[in-house]
Coordinates of C-alpha atoms in Angstrom, one line a residue:
X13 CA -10.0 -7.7 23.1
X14 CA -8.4 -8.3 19.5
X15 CA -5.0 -10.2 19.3
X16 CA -3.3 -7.7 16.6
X17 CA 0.0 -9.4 14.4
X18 CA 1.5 -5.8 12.9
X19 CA 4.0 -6.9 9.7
X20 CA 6.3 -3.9 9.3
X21 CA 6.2 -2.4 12.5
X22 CA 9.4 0.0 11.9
X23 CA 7.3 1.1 9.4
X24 CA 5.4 4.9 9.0
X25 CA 2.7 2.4 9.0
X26 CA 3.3 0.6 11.6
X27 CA 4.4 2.7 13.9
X28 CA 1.4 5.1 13.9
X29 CA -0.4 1.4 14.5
X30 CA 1.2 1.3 17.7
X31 CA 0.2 4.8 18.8
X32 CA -3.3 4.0 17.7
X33 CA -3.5 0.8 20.0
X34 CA -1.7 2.6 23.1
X35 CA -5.0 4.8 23.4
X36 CA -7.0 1.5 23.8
X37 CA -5.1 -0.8 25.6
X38 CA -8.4 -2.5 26.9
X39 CA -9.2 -3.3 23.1
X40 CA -6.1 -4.2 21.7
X41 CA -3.2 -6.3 22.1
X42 CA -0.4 -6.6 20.1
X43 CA 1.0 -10.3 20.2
X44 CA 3.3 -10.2 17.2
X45 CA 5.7 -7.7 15.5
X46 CA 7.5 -8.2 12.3
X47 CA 10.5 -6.1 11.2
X48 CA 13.1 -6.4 7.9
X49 CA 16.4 -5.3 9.9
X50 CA 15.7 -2.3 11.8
X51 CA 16.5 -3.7 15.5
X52 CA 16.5 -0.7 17.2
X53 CA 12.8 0.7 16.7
X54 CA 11.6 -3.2 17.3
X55 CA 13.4 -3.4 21.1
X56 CA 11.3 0.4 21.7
X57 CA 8.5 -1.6 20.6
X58 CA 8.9 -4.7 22.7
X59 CA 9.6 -2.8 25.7
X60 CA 6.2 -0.8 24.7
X61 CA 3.4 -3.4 23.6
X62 CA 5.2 -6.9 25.1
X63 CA 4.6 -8.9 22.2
X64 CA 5.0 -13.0 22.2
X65 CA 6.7 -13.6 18.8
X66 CA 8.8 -11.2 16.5
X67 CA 9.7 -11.5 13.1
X68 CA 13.4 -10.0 11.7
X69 CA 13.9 -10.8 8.5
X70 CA 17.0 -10.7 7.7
X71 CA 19.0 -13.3 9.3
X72 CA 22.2 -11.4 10.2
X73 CA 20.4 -9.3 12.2
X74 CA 17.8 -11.4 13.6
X75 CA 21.0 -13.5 15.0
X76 CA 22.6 -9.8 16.2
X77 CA 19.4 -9.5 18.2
X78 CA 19.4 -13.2 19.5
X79 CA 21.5 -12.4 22.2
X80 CA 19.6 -9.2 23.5
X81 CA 16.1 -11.5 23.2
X82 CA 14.0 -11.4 26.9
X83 CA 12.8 -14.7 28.2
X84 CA 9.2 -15.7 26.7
X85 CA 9.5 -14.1 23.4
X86 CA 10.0 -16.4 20.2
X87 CA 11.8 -15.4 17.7
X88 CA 11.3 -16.2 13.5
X89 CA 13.3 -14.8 10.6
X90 CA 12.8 -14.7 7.5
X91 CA 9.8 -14.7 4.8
X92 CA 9.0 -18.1 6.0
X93 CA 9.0 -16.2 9.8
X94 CA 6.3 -13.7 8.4
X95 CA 4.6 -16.4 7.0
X96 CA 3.9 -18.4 10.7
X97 CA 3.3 -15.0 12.1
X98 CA 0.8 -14.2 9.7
X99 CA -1.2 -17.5 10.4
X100 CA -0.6 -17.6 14.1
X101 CA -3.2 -19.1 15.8
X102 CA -3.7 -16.3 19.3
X103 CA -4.6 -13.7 16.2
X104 CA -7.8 -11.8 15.2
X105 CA -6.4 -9.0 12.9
X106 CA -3.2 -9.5 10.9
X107 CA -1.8 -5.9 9.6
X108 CA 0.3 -5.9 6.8
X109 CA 2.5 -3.0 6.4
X110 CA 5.0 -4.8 4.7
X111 CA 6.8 -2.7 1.7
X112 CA 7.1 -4.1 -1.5
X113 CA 6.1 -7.9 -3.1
X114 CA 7.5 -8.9 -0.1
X115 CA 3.9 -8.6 1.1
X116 CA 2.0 -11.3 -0.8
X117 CA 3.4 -14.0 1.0
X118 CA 1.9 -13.5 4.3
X119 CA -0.8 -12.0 3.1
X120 CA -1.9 -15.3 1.3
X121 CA -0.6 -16.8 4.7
X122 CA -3.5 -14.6 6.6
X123 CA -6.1 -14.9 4.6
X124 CA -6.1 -18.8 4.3
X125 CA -5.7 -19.0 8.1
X126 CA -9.2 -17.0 8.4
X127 CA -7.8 -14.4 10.2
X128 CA -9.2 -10.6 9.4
X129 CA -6.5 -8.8 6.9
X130 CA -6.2 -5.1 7.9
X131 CA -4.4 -4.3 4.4
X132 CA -1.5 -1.6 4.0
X133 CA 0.5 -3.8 1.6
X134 CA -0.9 -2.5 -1.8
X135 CA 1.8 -4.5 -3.2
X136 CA 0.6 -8.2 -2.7
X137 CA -2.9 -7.0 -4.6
X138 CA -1.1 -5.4 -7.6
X139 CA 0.9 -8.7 -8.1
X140 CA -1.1 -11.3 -7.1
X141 CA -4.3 -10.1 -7.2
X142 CA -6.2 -13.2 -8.8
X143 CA -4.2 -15.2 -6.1
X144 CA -5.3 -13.1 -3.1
X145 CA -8.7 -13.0 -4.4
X146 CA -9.1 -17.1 -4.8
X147 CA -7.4 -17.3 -1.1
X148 CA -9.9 -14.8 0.3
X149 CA -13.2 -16.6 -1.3
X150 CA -11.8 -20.4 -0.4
X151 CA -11.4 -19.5 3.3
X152 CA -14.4 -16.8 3.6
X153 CA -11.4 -14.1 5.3
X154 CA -12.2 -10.3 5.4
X155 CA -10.1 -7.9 3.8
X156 CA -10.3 -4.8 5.6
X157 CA -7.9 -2.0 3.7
X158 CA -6.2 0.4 5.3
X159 CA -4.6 2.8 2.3
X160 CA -6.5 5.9 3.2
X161 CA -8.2 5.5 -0.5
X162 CA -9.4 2.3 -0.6
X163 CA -10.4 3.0 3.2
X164 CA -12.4 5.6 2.4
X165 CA -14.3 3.7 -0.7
X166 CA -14.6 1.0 1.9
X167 CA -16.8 3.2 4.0
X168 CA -18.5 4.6 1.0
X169 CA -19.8 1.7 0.4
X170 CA -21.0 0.3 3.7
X171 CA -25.2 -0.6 3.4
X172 CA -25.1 0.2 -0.6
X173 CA -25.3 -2.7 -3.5
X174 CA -22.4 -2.9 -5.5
X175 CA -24.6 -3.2 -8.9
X176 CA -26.1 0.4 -8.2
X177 CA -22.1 1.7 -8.0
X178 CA -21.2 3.7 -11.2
X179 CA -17.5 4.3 -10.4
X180 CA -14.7 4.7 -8.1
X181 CA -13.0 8.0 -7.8
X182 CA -9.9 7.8 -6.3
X183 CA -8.0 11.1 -5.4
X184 CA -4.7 11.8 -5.5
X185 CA -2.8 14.7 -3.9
X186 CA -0.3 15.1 -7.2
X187 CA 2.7 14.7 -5.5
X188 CA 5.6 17.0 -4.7
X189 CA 5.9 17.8 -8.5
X190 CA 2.5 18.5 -9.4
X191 CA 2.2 21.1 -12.3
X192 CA 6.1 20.2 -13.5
X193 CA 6.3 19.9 -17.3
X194 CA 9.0 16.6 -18.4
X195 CA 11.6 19.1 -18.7
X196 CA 11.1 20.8 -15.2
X197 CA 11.4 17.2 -14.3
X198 CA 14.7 16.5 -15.8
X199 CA 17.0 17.9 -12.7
X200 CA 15.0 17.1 -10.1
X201 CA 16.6 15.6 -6.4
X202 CA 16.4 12.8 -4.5
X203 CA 15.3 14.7 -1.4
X204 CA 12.9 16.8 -3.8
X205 CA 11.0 13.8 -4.5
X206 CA 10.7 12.7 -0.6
X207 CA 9.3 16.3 0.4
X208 CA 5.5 15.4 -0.1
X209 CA 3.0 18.1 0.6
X210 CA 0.5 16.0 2.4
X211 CA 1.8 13.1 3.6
X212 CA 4.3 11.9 5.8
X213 CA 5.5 8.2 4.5
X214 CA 8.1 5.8 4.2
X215 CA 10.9 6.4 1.2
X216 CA 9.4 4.0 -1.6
X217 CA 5.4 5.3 -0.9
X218 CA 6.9 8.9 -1.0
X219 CA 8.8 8.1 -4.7
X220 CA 5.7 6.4 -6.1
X221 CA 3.5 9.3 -4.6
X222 CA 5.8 11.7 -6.6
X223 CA 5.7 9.5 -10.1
X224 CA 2.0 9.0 -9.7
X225 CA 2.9 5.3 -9.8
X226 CA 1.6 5.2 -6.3
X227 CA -1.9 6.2 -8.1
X228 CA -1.3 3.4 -10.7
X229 CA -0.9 0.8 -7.7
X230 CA -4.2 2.1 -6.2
X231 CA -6.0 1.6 -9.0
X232 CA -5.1 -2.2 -9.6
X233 CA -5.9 -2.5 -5.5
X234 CA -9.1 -1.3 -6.0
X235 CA -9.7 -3.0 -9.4
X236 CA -9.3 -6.3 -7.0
X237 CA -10.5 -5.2 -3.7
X238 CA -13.7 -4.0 -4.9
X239 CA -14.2 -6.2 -8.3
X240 CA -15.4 -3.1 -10.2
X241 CA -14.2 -2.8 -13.6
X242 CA -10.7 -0.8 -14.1
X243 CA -12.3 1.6 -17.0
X244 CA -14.9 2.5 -13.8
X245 CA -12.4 3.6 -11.5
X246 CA -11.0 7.4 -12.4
X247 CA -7.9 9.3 -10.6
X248 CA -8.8 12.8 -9.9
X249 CA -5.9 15.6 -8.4
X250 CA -7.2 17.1 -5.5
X251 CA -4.4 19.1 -3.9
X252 CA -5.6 19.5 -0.3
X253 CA -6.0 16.0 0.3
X254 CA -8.9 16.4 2.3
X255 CA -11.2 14.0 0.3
X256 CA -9.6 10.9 0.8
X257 CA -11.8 8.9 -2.7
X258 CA -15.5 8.9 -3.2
X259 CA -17.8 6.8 -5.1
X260 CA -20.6 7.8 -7.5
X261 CA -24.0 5.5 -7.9
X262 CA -25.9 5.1 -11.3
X263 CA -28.8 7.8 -9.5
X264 CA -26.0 10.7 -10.0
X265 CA -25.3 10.8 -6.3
X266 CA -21.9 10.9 -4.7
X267 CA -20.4 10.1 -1.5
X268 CA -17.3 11.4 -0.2
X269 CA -14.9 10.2 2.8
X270 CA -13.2 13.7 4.1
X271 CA -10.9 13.9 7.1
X272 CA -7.5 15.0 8.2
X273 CA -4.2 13.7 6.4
X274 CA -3.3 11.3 9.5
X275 CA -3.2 7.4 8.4
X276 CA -4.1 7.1 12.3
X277 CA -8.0 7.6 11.2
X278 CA -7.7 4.8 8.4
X279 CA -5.6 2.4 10.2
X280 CA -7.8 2.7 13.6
X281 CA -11.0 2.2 11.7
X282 CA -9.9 -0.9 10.2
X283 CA -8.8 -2.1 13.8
X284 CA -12.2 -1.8 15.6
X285 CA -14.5 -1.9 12.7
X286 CA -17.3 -2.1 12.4
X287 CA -17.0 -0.1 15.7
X288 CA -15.8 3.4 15.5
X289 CA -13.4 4.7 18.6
X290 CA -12.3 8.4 19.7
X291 CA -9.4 10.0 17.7
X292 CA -6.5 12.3 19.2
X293 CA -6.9 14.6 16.2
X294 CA -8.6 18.1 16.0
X295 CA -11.7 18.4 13.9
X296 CA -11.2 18.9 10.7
X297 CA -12.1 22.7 10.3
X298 CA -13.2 23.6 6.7
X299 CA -13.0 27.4 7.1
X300 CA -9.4 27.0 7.4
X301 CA -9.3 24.5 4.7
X302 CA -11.3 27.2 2.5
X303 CA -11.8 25.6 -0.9
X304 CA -11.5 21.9 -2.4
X305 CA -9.4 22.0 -5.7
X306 CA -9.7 19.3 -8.6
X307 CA -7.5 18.7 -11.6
X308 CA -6.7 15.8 -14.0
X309 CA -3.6 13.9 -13.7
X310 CA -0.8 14.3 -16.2
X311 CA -0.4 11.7 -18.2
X312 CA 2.2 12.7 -20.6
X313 CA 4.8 14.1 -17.7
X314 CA 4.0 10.9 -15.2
X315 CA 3.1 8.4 -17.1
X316 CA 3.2 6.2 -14.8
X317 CA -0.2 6.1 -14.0
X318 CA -0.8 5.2 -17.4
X319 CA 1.2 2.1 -17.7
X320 CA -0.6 1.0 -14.7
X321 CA -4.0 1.2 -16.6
X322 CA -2.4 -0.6 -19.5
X323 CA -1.4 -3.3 -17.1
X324 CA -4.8 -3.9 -16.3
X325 CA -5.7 -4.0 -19.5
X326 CA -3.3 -6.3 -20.8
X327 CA -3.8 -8.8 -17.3
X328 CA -2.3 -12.0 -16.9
X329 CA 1.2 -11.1 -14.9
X330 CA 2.0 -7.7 -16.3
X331 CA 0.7 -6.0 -13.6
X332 CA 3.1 -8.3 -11.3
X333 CA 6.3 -7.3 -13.6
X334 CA 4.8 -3.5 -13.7
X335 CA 5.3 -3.6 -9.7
X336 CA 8.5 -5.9 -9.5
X337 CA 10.2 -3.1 -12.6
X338 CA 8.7 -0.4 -10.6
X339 CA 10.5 -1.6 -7.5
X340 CA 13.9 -1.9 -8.7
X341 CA 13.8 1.5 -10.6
X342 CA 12.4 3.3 -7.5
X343 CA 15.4 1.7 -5.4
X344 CA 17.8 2.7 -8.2
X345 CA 16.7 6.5 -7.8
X346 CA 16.8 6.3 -4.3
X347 CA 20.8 5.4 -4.6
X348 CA 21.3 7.7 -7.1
X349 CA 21.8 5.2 -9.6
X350 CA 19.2 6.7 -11.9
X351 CA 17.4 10.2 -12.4
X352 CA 14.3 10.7 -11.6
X353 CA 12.7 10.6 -15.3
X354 CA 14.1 6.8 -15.4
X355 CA 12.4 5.5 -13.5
X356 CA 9.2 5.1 -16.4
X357 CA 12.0 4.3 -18.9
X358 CA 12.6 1.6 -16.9
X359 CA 9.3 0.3 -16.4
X360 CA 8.2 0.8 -20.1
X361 CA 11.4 -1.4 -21.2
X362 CA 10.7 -4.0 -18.8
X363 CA 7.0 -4.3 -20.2
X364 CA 8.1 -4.2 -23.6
X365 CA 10.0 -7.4 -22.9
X366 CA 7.6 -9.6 -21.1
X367 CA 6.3 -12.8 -22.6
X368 CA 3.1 -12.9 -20.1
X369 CA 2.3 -16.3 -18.0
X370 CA -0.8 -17.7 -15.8
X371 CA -1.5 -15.6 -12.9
X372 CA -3.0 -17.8 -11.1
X373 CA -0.4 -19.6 -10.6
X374 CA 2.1 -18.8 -7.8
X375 CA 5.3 -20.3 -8.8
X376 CA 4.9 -19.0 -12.2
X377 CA 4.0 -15.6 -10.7
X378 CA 6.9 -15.1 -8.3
X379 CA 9.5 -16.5 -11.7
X380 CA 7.8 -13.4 -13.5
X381 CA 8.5 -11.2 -10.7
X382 CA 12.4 -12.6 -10.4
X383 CA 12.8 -11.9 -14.3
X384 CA 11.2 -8.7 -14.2
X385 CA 14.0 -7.5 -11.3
X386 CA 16.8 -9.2 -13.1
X387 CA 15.8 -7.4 -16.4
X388 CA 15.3 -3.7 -14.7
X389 CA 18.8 -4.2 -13.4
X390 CA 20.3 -4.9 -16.6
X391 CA 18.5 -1.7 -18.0
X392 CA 19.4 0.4 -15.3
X393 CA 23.3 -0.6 -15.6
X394 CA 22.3 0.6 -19.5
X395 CA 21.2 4.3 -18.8

């Protein structure tokens, strides 16, 4: 029996967690759940997995729920509340699903607990990845990651040697716009960018899937989850989002992690692995998937992905104020504040400005991170 801690269980993560551990409730118990605000999806959850500590993060509606709180369950609030929950002793596997920087925070809380790090959060590794790194070596922790691409590498790599690996190739569906020119891209809506083909994900995943910063984000996960060099690790469009990533060795071979587009098979896998359970979904059935399609990203129209890669390039904390410029913008488009071909303005500006600082450094880091938000707002109340 594993103890599970899910952070952002009102999530699209975290809720197909909890479907994933009602199938095996002789395998898994959920002792912790960790929400933002959303009250109502957490009290469906506590009547469904009887959890011993929750997490709301915001404190007006943590002390809203107070009041409706059952006998037996503690109750925590804010990031410092994520934090304990994070590190809580009863746990095996902490999940972070958190959205957003937000993230980084518990997850340095998890890994220098020990406990086992089923990773959703690519956030915390884009901005603190030298951080999250150093806390993962000190403490010996396991990262296991649960972003369907860096899953998929993750099994890729299982019994090879990292020096024989020639380079990640992580695939990307292209978004709802895929194939729009930067003038095609001028009028498009809100509810346009949230339509993704493939995938069905939470607002801020669904925005970045559609700029191809998502893609970006990915790529600076991997460059720290897997310590291969950034100019080793290509993005390839592949429509049908049947080849989750693969990973070519220095012999020409290739290996290839294919399955349906359900995050259930990623996020179950990192659950019980190294042990592999029974899934609820249908066989994947290639003659009605007919033909796998490949195509490079555009650059020029979603550059996006290309600031990412300069980020890496550039280190320090730029990759920290890439994601933190990358929030705000996202959040301005979702209010309508902005148009969609903004948000990169406002990333590129924010970059432009930034006087970088140690990385290493936590305090110094989350000051970045603060600047870099305060400076996208100003340029946002600009456009």
């Amino acid at each position: 029996m594993k103890n599970i801690v899910i952070l952002g269980s009102s999530g699209s993560i975290g809720r197909q967690t909890i479907d994933v551990v009602a199938r095996y409730p002789d395998m898994f118990d959920v002792i912790g759940l960790a929400v933002h605000s959303n009250i109502e999806i957490l009290e469906a959850q506590i009547q469904k997995v009887k959890p011993r500590v929750i997490v709301v993060v915001d404190e007006h509606s943590a002390k809203a729920f107070k009041s409706k709180l059952k006998k037996g369950i503690k109750l925590l609030t804010g990031v410092e509340g994520l934090e304990q929950l994070a590190s809580y002793s009863d746990a095996d596997v902490v999940l972070n699903a958190l959205v957003g920087s937000v993230g980084l925070k518990p997850t340095l809380a998890a890994l220098r607990a020990g406990k086992t790090l089923a990773l959703a959060n690519k956030e915390s590794m884009v901005a603190g990845g030298a951080i999250v790194k150093k806390a993962k070596e000190e403490s010996g922790a396991e990262i296991l990651p649960v972003d369907s691409e860096h899953n998929a590498i993750f099994q890729c790599m299982i019994g090879e040697r990292k020096s024989e690996i020639k380079r990640l190739i992580i695939t990307a569906s292209g978004g709802p716009f895929r194939g729009y020119s930067k003038e095609d891209l001028e009028s498009v809506t809100v509810e346009q960018a949230l339509a993704h083909p493939r995938w069905t994900m939470g607002p801020k995943i669904t925005i970045d899937s559609a700029t191809l910063m998502n893609k970006g984000l990915e790529v600076i996960e991997a460059y720290w989850l897997f310590d291969i060099p950034y100019d080793r690790i290509d993005v390839l469009v592949h429509p049908q989002s049947i080849i989750h990533s693969m990973v070519e060795f220095k012999d020409g071979s290739i290996k290839a992690h294919l399955g349906q587009t359900d995050m259930r098979i990623p996020i179950q896998y990192a659950l019980s692995y190294p042990e592999r359970l029974d899934s609820p979904l249908p066989p994947l059935d290639f003659l009605e998937v007919e033909k796998l399609t490949f195509e490079k990203p555009d650059k020029d129209s979603f550059p996006c992905l290309k600031y990412a890669f300069e980020v890496i390039d550039m280190g320090r904390t730029y990759p920290a104020v890439l994601n933190a410029a990358n929030e705000e913008a996202v959040a301005a488009f979702l209010s309508g504040e902005i148009s969609f071909i903004d948000i990169p303005k406002v990333i590129r500006r924010v970059i432009d400005k930034h006087v970088p600082g140690d990385e290493t450094d936590l305090g110094i880091l989350l000051e970045v991170e603060d600047w870099a938000r305060e400076k996208a707002r100003e340029i946002i109340k600009e456009l």
